[in-house]
Coordinates of C-alpha atoms in Angstrom, one line a residue:
X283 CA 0.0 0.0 0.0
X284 CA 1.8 3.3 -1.1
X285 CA 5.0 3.5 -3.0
X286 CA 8.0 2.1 -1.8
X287 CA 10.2 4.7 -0.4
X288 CA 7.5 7.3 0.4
X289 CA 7.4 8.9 3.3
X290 CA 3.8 6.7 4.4
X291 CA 1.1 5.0 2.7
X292 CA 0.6 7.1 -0.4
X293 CA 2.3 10.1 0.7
X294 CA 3.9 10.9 -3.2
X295 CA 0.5 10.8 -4.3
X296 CA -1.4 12.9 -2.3
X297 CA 1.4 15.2 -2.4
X298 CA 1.0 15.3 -6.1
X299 CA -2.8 15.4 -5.4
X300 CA -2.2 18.5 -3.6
X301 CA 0.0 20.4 -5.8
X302 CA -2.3 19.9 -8.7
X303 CA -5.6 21.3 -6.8
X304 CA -3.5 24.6 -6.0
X305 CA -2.0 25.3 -9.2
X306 CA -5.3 24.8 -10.9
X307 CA -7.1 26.9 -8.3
X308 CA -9.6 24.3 -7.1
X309 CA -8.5 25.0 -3.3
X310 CA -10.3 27.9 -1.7
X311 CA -7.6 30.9 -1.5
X312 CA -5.4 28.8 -4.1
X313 CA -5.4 32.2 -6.2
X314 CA -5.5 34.4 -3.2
X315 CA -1.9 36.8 -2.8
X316 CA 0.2 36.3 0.4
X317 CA -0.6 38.9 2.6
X318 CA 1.7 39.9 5.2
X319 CA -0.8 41.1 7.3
X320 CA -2.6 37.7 7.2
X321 CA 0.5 36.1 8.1
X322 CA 2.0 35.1 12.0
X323 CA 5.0 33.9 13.4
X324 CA 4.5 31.3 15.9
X325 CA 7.3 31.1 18.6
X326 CA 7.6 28.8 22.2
X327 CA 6.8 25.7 20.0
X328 CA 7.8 22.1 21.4
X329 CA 10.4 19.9 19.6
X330 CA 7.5 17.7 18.8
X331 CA 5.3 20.0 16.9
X332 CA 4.0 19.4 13.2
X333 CA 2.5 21.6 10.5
X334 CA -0.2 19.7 11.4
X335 CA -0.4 20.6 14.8
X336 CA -0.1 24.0 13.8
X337 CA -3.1 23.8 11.6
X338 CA -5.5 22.2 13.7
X339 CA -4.1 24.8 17.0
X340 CA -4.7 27.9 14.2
X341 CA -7.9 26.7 12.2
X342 CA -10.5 27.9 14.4
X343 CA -9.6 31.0 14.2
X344 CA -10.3 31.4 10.3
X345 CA -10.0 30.0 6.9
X346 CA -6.0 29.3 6.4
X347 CA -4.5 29.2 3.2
X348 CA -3.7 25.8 1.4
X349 CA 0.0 25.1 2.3
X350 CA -0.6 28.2 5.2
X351 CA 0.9 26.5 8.2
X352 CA 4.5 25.8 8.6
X353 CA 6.8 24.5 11.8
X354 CA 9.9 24.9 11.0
X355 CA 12.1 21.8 11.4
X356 CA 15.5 20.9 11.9
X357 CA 17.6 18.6 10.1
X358 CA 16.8 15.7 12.9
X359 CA 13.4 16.5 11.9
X360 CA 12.3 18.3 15.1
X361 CA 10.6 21.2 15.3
X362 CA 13.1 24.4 15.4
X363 CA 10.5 26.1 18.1
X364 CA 8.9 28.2 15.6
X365 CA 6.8 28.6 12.9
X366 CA 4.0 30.5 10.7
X367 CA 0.4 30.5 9.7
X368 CA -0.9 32.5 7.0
X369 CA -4.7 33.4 7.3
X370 CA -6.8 33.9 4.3
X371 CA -8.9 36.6 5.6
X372 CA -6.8 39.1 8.4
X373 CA -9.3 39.7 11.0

């Protein structure tokens, strides 16, 4: 099930998958500028966080961009302690 050598079941593919729905603009706020004022660093974060963390802390709060969150990891693959978020809409 997935490809040998991907990162998990399917990984390459929905990666792919992904990619595809933003650059044809299927994704709600695919075509939508980067904003700096929709954008925030996160800071504090724990050598265990994920994007997806990030995403499901910062969701709530409003629509976020597709590809919007971001922890910052180091080359172990830890989380550096930060991180952003880029909101779709800034309030």
């Amino acid at each position: 099930y997935g490809k040998a050598g991907a990162r998990g079941p399917g990984k390459g593919e929905t990666a792919r998958m992904i990619d595809s729905l933003i650059q044809t603009k299927a994704l709600p706020g695919a075509q939508a500028p980067v904003d700096d004022g929709c954008c925030i660093f996160v800071g504090g974060l724990p050598a265990d966080c994920t994007t997806e963390d990030l995403y499901s802390v910062f969701a709530p709060f409003g629509p976020i961009a597709p590809r919007g969150a971001k922890a910052m990891l180091r080359q172990d693959g830890s989380c550096s302690g930060f991180g952003l978020v880029n909101f779709l809409d800034p309030d």
